[in-house]
CSV table of C-alpha atoms and ligand atoms in Angstrom, one decimal:
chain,number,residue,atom,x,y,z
R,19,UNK,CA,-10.7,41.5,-6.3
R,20,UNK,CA,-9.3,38.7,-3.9
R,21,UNK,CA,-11.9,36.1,-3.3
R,22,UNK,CA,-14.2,36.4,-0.3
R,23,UNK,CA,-13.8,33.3,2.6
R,24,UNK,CA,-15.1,34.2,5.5
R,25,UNK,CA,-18.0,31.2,5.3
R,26,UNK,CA,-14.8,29.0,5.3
R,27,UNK,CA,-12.9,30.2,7.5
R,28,UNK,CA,-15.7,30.4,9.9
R,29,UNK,CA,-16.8,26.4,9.5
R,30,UNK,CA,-13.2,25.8,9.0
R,31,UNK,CA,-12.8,26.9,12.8
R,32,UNK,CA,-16.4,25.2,13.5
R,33,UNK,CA,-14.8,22.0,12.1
R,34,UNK,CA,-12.2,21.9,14.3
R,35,UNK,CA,-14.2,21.9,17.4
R,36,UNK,CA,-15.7,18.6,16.5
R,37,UNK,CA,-13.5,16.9,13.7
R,38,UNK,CA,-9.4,16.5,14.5
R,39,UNK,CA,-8.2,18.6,12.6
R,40,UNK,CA,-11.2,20.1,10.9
R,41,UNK,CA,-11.6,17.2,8.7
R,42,UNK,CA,-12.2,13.8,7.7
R,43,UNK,CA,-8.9,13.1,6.3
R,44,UNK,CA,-5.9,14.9,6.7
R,45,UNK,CA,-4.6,16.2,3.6
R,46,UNK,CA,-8.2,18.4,3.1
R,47,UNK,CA,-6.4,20.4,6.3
R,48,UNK,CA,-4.2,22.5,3.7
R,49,UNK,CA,-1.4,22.2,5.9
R,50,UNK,CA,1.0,21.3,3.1
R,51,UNK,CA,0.1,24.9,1.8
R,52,UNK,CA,-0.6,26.9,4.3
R,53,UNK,CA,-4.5,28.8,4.9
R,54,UNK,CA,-7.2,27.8,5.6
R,55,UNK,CA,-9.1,25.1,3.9
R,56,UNK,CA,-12.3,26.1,1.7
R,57,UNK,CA,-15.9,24.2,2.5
R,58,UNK,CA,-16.9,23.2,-0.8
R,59,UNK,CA,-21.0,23.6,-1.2
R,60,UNK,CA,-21.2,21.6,-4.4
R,61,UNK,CA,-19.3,20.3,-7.5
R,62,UNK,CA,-20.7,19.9,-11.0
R,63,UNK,CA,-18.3,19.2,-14.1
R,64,UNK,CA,-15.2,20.4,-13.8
R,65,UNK,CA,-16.5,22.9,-11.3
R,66,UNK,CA,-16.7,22.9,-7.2
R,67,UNK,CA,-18.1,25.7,-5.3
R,68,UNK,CA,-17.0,26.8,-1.9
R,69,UNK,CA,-19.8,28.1,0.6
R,70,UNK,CA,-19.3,31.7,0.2
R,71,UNK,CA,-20.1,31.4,-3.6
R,72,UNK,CA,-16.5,31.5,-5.1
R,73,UNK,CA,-16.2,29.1,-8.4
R,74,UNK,CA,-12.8,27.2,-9.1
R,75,UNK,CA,-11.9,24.4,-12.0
R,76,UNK,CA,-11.5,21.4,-9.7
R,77,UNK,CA,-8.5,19.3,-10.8
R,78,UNK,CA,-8.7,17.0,-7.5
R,79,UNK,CA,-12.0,15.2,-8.4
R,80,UNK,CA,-12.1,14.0,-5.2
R,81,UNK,CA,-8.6,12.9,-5.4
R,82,UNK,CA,-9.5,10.4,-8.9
R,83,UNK,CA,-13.3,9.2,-8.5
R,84,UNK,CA,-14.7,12.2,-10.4
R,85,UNK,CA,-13.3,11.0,-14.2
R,86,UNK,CA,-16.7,11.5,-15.6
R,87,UNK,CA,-16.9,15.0,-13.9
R,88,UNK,CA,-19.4,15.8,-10.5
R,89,UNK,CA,-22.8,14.7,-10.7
R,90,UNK,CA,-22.9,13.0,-13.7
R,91,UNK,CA,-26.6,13.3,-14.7
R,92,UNK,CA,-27.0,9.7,-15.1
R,93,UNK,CA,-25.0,8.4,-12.3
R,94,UNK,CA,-26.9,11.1,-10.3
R,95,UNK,CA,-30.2,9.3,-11.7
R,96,UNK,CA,-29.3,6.0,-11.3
R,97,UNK,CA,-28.6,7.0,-7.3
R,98,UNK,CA,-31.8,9.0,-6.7
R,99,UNK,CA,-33.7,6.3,-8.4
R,100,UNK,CA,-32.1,3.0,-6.5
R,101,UNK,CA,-32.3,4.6,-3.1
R,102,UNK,CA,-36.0,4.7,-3.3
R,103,UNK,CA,-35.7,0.7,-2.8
R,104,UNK,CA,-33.4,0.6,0.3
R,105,UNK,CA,-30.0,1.5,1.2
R,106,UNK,CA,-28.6,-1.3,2.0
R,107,UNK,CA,-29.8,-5.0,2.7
R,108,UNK,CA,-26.9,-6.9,4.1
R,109,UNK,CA,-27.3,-9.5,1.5
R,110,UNK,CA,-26.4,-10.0,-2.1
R,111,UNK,CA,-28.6,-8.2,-4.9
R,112,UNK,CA,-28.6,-8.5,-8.4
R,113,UNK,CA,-26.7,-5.0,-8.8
R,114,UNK,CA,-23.6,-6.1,-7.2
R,115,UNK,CA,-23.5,-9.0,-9.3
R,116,UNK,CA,-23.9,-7.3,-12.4
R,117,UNK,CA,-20.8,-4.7,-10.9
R,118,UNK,CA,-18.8,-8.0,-10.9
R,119,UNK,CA,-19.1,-8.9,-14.2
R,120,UNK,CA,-18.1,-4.9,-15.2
R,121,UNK,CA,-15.4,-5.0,-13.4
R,122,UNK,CA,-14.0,-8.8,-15.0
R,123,UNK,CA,-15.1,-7.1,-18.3
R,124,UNK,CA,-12.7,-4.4,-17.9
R,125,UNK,CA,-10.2,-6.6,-15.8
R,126,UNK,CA,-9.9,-10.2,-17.4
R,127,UNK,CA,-7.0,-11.0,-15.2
R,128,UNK,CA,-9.4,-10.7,-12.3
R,129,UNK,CA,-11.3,-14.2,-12.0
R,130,UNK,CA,-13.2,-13.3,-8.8
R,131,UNK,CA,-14.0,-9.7,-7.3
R,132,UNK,CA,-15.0,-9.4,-4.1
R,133,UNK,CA,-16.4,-6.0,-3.1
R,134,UNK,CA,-15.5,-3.5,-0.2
R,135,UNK,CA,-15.7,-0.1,1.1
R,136,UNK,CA,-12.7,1.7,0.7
R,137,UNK,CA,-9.1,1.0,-1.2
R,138,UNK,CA,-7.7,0.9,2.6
R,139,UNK,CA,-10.2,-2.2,3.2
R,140,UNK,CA,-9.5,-3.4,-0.6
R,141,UNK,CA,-5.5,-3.5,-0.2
R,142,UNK,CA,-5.5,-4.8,3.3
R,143,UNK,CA,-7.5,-7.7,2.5
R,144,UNK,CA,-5.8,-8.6,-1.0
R,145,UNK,CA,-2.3,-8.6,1.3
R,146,UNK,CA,-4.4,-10.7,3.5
R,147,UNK,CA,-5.4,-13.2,0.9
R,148,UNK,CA,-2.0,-12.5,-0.7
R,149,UNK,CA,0.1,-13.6,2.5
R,150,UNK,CA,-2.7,-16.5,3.1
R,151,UNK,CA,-1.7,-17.9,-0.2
R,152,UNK,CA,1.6,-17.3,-0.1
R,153,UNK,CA,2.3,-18.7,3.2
R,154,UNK,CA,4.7,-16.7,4.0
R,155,UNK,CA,4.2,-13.5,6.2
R,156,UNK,CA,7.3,-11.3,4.6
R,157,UNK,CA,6.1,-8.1,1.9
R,158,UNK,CA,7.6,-6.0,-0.4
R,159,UNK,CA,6.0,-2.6,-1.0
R,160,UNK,CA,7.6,0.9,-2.0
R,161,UNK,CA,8.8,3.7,-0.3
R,162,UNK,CA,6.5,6.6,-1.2
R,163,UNK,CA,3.5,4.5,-2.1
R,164,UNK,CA,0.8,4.7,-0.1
R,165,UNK,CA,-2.1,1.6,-0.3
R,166,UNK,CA,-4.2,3.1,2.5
R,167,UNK,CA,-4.2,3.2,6.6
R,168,UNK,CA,-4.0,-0.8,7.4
R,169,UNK,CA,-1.4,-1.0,10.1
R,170,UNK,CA,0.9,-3.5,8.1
R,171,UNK,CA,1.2,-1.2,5.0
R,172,UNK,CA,1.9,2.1,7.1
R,173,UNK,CA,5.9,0.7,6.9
R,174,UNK,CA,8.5,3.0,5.8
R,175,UNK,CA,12.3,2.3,4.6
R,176,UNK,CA,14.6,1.5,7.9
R,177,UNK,CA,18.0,2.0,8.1
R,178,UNK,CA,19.2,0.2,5.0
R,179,UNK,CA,17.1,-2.0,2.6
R,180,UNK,CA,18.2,-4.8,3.8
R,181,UNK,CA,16.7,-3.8,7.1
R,182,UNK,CA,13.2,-4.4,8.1
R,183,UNK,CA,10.5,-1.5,7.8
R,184,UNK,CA,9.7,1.1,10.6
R,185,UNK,CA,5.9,2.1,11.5
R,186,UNK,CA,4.9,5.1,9.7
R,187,UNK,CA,2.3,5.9,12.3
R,188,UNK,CA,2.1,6.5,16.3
R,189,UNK,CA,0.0,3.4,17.3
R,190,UNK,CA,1.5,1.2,14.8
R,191,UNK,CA,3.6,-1.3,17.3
R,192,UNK,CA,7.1,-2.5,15.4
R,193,UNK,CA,5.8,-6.3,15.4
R,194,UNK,CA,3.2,-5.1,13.2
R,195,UNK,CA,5.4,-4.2,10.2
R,196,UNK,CA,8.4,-6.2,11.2
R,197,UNK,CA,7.5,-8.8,8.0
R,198,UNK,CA,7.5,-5.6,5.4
R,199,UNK,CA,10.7,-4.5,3.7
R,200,UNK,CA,10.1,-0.6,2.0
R,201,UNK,CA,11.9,-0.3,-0.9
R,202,UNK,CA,12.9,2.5,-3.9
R,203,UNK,CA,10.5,3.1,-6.6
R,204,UNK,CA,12.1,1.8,-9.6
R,205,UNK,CA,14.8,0.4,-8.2
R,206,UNK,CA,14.6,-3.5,-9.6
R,207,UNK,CA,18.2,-3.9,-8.0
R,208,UNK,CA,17.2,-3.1,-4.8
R,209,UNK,CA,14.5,-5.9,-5.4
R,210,UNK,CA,16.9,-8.5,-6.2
R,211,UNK,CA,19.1,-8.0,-3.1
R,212,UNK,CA,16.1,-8.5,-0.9
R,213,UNK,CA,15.0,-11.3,-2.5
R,214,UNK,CA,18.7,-13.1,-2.6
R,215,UNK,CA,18.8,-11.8,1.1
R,216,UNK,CA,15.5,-13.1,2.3
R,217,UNK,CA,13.8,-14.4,-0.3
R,218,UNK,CA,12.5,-17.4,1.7
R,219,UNK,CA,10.5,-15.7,4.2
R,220,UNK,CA,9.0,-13.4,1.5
R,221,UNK,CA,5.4,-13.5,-0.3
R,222,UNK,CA,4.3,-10.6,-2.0
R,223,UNK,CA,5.0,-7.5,-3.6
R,224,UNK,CA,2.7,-4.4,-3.6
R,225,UNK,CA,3.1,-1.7,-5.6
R,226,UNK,CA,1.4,1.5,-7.5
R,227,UNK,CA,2.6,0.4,-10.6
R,228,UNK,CA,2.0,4.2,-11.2
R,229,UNK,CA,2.7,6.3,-8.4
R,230,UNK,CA,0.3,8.6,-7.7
R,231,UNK,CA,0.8,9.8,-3.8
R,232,UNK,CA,4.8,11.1,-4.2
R,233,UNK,CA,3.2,12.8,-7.0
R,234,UNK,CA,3.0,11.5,-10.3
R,235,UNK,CA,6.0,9.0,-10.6
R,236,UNK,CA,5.6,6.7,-13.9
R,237,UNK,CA,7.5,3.2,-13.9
R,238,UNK,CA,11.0,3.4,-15.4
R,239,UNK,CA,11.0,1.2,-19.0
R,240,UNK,CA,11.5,-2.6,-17.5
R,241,UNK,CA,10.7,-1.8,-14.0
R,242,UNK,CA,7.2,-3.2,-13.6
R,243,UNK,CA,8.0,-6.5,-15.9
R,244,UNK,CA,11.5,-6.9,-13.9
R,245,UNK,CA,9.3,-6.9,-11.1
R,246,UNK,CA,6.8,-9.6,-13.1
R,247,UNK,CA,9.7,-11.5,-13.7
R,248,UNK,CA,11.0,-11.7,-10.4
R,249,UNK,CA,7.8,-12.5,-8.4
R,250,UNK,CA,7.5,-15.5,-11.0
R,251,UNK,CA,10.9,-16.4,-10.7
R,252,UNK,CA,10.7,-16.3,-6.7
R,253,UNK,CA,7.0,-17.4,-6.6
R,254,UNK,CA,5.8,-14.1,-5.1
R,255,UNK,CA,2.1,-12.9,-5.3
R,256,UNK,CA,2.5,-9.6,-7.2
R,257,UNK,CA,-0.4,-7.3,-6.0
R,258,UNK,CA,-1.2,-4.1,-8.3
R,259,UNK,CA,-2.7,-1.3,-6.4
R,260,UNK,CA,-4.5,0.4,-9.0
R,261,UNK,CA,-6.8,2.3,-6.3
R,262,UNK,CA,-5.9,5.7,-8.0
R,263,UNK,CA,-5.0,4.6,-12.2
R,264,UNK,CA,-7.5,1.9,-11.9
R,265,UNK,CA,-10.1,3.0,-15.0
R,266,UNK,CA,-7.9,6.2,-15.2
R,267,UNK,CA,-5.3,5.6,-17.1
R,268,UNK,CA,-6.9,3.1,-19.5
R,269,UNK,CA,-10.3,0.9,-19.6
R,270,UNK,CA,-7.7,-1.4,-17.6
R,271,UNK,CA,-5.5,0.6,-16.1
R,272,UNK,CA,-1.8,0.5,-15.7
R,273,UNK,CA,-2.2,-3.5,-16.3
R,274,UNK,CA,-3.4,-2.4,-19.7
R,275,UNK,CA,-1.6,0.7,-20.3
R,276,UNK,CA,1.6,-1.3,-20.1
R,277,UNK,CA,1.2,-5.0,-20.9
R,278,UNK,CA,1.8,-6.3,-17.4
R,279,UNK,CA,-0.6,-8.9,-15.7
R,280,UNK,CA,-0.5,-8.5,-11.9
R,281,UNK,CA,-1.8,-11.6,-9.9
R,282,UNK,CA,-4.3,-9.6,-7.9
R,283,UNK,CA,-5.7,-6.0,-8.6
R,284,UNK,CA,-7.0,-3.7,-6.2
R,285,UNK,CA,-9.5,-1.0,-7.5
R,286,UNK,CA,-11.3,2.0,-6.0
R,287,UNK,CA,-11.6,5.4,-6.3
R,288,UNK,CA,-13.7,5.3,-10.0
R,289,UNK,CA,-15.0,2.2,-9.3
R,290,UNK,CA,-17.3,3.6,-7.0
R,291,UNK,CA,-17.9,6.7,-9.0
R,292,UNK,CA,-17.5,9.1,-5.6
R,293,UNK,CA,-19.7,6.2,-3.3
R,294,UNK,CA,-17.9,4.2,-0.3
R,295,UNK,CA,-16.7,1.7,-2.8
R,296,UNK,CA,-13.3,-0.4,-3.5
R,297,UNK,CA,-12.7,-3.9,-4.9
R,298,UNK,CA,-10.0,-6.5,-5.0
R,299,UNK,CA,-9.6,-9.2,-7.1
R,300,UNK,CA,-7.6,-11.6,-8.8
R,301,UNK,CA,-6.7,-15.2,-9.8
R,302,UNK,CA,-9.1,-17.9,-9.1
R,303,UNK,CA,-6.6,-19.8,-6.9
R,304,UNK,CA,-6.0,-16.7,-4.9
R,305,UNK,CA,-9.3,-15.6,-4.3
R,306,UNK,CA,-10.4,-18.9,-3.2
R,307,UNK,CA,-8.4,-18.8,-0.9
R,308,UNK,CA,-11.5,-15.8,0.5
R,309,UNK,CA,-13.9,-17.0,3.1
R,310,UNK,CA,-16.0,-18.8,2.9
R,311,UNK,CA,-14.7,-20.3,0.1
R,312,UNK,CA,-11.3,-20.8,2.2
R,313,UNK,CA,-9.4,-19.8,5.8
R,314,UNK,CA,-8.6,-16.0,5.0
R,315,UNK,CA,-11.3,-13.6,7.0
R,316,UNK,CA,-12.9,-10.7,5.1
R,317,UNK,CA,-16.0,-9.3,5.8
R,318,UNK,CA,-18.1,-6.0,5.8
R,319,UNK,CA,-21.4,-4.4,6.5
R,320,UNK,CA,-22.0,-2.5,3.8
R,321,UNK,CA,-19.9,-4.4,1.2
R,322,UNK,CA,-21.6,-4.3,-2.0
R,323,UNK,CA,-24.6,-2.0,-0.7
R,324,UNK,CA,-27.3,-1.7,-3.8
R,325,UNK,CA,-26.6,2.7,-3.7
R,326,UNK,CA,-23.2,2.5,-4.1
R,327,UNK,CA,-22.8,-0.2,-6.2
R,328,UNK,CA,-25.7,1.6,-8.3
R,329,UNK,CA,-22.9,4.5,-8.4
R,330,UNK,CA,-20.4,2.3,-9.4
R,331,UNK,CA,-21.9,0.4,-12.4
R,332,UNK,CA,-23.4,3.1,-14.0
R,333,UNK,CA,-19.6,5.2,-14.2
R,334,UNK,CA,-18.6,1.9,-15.3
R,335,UNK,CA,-21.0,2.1,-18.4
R,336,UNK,CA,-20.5,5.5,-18.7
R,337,UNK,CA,-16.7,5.0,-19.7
R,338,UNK,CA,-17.9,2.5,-22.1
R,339,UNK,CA,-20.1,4.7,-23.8
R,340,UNK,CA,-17.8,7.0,-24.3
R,341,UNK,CA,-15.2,5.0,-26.1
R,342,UNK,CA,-13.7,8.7,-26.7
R,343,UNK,CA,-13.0,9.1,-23.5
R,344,UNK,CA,-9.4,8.2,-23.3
R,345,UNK,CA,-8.1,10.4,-26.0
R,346,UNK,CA,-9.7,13.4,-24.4
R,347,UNK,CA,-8.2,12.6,-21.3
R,348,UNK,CA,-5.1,12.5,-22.9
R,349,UNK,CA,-5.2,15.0,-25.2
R,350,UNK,CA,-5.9,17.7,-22.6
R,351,UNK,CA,-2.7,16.3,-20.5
R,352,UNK,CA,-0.6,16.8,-23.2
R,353,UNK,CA,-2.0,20.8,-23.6
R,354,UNK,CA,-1.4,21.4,-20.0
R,355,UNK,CA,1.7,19.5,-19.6
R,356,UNK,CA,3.1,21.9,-23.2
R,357,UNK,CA,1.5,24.6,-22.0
R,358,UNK,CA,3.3,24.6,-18.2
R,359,UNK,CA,7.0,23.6,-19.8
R,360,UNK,CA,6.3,26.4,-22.1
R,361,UNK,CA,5.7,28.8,-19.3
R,362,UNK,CA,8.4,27.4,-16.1
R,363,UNK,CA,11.2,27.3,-18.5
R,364,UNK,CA,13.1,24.8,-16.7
R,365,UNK,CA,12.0,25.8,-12.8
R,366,UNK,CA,9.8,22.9,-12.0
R,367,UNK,CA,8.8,19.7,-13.9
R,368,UNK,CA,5.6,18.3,-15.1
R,369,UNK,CA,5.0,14.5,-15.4
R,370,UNK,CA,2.0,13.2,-16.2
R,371,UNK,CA,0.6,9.7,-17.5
R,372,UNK,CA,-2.4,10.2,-19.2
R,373,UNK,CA,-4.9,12.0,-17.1
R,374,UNK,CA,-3.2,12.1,-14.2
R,375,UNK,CA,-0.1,15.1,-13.5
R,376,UNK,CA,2.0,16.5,-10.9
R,377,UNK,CA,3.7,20.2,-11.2
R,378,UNK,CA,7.3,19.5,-9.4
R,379,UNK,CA,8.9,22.5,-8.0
R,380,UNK,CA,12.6,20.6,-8.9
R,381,UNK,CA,15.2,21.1,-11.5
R,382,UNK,CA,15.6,17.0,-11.7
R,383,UNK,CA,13.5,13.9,-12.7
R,384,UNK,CA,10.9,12.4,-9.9
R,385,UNK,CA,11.8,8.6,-10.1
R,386,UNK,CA,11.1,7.5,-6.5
R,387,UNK,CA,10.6,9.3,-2.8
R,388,UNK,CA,13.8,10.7,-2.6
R,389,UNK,CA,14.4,12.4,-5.9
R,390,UNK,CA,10.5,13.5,-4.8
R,391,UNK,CA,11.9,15.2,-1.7
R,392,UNK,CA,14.3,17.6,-3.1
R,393,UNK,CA,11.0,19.6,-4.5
R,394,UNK,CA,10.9,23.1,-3.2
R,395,UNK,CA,7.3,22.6,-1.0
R,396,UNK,CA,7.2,26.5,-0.1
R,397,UNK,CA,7.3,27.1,-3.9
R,398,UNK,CA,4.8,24.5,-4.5
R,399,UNK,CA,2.7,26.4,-1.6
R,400,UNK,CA,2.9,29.7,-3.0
R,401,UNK,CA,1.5,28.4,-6.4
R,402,UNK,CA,-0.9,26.4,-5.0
R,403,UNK,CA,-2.5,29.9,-3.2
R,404,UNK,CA,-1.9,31.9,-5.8
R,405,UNK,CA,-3.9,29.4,-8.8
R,406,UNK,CA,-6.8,28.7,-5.6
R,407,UNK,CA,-7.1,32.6,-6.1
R,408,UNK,CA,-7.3,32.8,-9.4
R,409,UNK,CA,-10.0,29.8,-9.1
R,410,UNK,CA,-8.1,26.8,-9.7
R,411,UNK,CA,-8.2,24.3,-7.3
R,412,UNK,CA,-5.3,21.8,-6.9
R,413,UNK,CA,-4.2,19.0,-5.0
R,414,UNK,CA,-3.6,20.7,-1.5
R,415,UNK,CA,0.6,19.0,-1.3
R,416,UNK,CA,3.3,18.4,-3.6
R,417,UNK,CA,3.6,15.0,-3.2
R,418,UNK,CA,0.0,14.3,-5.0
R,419,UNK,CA,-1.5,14.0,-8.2
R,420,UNK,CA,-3.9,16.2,-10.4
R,421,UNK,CA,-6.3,14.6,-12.4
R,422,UNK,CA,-8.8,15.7,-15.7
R,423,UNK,CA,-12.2,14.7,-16.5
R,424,UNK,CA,-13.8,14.3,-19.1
R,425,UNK,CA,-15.9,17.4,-18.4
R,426,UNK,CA,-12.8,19.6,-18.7
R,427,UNK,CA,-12.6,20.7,-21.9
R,428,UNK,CA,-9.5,23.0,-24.0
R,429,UNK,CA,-11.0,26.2,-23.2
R,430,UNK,CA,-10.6,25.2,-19.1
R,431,UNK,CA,-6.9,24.3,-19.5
R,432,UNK,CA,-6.2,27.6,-21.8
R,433,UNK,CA,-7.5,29.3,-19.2
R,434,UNK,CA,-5.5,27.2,-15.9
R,435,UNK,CA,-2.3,28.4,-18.7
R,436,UNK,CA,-3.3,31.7,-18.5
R,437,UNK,CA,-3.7,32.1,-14.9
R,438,UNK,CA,-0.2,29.6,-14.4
R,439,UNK,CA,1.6,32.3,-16.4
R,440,UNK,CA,0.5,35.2,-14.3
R,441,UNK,CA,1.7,32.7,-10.8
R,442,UNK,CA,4.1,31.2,-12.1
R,443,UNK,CA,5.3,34.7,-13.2
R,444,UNK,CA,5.4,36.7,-9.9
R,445,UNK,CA,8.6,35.8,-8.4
R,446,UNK,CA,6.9,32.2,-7.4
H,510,KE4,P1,-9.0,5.0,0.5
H,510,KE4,O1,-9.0,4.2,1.8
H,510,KE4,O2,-8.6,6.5,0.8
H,510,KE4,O3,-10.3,4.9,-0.2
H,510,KE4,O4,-7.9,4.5,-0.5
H,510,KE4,C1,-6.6,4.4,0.0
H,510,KE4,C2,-5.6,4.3,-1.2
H,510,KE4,C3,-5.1,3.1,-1.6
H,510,KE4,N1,-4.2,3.1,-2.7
H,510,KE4,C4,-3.9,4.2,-3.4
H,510,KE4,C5,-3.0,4.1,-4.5
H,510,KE4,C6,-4.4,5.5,-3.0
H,510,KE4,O5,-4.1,6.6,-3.7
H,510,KE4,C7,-5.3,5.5,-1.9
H,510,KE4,C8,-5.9,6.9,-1.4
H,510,KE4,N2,-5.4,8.0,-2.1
H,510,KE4,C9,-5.5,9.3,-1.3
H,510,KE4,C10,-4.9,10.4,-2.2
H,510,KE4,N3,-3.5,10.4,-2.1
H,510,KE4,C11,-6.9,9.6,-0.9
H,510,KE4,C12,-7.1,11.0,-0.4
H,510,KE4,C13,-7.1,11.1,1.1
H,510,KE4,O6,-6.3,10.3,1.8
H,510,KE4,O7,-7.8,11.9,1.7
């Protein structure tokens, strides 16, 4: 009995009258997969449900804050309860503090944090402090990886490498992104020409040091401590965007996952367990370089704002009570990602680090954007409608990642298996 929609649809359509597109951001528009998208009521677990009623395992989580599952009972607590005492004050309180120290605790290459409201706002202003440092305007980031909407970082690959980036958005003017270079993912080569090229004019390098919005694109073996040794070598600021792995992948990371210390970090997504709430951070000669400490601007209303910080800090303890946590995480990847190879036999390709996965409809590895590109995006469409049907819900494009939580459990990937089999099986 195909799923009812008509609430949906019919805000859906409401939606567009007063939101461009129908939504707040645009990948929630399911135009990578065709349909309409569904209104989600509420979300509990692993679970979201849609307003007319229909149930589906969520593995979005809100695209990576939801690692201890939706409304956590005690971050839910901890939320209602701080509330009660004011929203925001547009000063310091204790919480924030104490969010600080969390976030060094789990980050020790992180001297000072300084609190924002959204990984865009967290990566612009650690390129900010990273360029201000630096003193020189010129940065390196990756074709494919995104680090938010700040007009300097919205720079994709021109002609050659060699050649400086092109906007990536209407409204972004070419002197904007006329200091950043776009390179391949995992291409350390391609890193080494620049620098011999125009080494002198360039500052920092940005990267997902796992790739999460091509898909799920791990580091090649060398790649991420190539890069280490290069920014040493050339005296770059290396800036780790661990918006999306940050807490995900380990209690530190990718940093910690693979051994390498960035000179900044920039968090989100977890760290603000589902609140407006990112962070950036990093070496005590960088960050005070951070008004009013030094000359680089940052500033923000609601930076640090008691509710949100409140959300943040108690996910935070959460994932150290649950020292556990990691090996579920994992364990459940590695059932799903069997499972899948089990059942496509060769027509697509699961990679996953840890919690995090991507089902590519390709026959070859994923190792950057254009390996990424040669996926078969119909295919991915039609599995992506046919798994929402059978009430899974995925990551509305191909070129995102799926994430677990610890409220998943076996029994919900035996049954995503089940339902893959049957997709995956019709002629998909
Ligand atoms: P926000 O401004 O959306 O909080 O964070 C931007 C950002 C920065 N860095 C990385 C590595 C990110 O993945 C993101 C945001 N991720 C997307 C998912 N691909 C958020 C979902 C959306 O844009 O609606």
């Amino acid at each position: 009995m195909p799923a009812i929609h008509s609430h949906s649809e019919r805000l859906s359509a409401e939606a567009e009258e007063h939101l461009p597109g129908g939504v707040n951001s645009p990948v929630r528009a399911f135009r990578a997969v065709g349909g309409h998208p569904i209104v989600i009521q509420s979300a509990r677990g692993c679970e979201i449900t849609d307003v007319d009623g229909n149930t589906y395992i969520d593995f979005v989580g809100s695209w990576g804050p939801m690692i201890l599952g939706h409304a956590h009972p005690k971050v839910i607590a901890a939320v209602q309860e701080v509330a009660q005492h004011g929203l925001s004050f547009g000063a310091t309180s204790p919480r924030e503090i104490e969010l600080a120290k969390a976030i060094k605790r789990f980050y020790p290459s992180m001297d000072l944090v300084r609190l924002v409201s959204s990984g865009t706002e967290a990566c612009m202003s650690a390129v900010r402090v990273a360029r201000g440092y630096a003193e020189k305007p010129g940065v390196i980031k990756f074709e494919g990886c995104y680090h938010g909407h700040s007009d300097c970082l919205l720079a994709k690959a021109g002609s050659g490498a060699m050649t400086l980036a092109l906007p990536d958005s209407a409204g972004v003017p070419p002197s904007v992104t006329q200091h950043t270079y776009t390179l391949p993912y995992n291409d350390l080569e391609a890193v080494k020409a620049l620098l011999a090229e125009k080494g002198g004019e360039i500052g920092v390098v940005v990267i997902e040091p796992v790739a999460g919005n091509m898909g799920l694109i791990p580091p090649q073996p060398g790649f991420l401590q190539g890069l280490r040794e290069l920014c040493d070598q050339h005296k770059l600021v290396l800036v780790f965007d661990e918006v999306m792995v940050g807490f995900r992948l380990a209690r530190n990371g990718a940093q910690g996952l693979y051994g390498i210390t960035p000179d900044m970090t920039v968090l989100g997504k977890i760290v603000g367990g589902g609140m407006p709430l990112a962070a950036y951070g990093g070496k005590k000669a960088l960050m005070e370089k951070v008004a009013p400490l030094g000359p680089v601007y940052q500033a923000g209303t609601l930076s640090g704002n008691p509710v949100a910080v409140t959300a943040g800090l108690t996910t935070l303890e959460q994932i150290d009570a649950r020292p556990e946590l990691y090996d579920h995480l994992e364990k459940l990847g590695q059932q799903l990602q069997t499972g899948l190879e089990e059942i496509l036999q060769g027509r697509g390709r699961v990679q996953r680090v840890g919690s995090m996965w991507t089902l590519f409809f390709t026959d070859r590895p994923v190792v950057d954007y254009a390996s990424a590109k040669t996926c078969d995006t119909e295919r991915f469409a039609r599995f992506f409608r046919g798994m929402l049907e059978a009430g899974f819900y995925l990551p509305p494009s191909q070129f995102e990642a799926a994430f677990l939580s610890a409220a998943h459990q076996p029994e919900h990937i035996e049954k995503f298996l089940e339902a893959a089999r049957t997709v995956l099986g019709a002629r998909l």
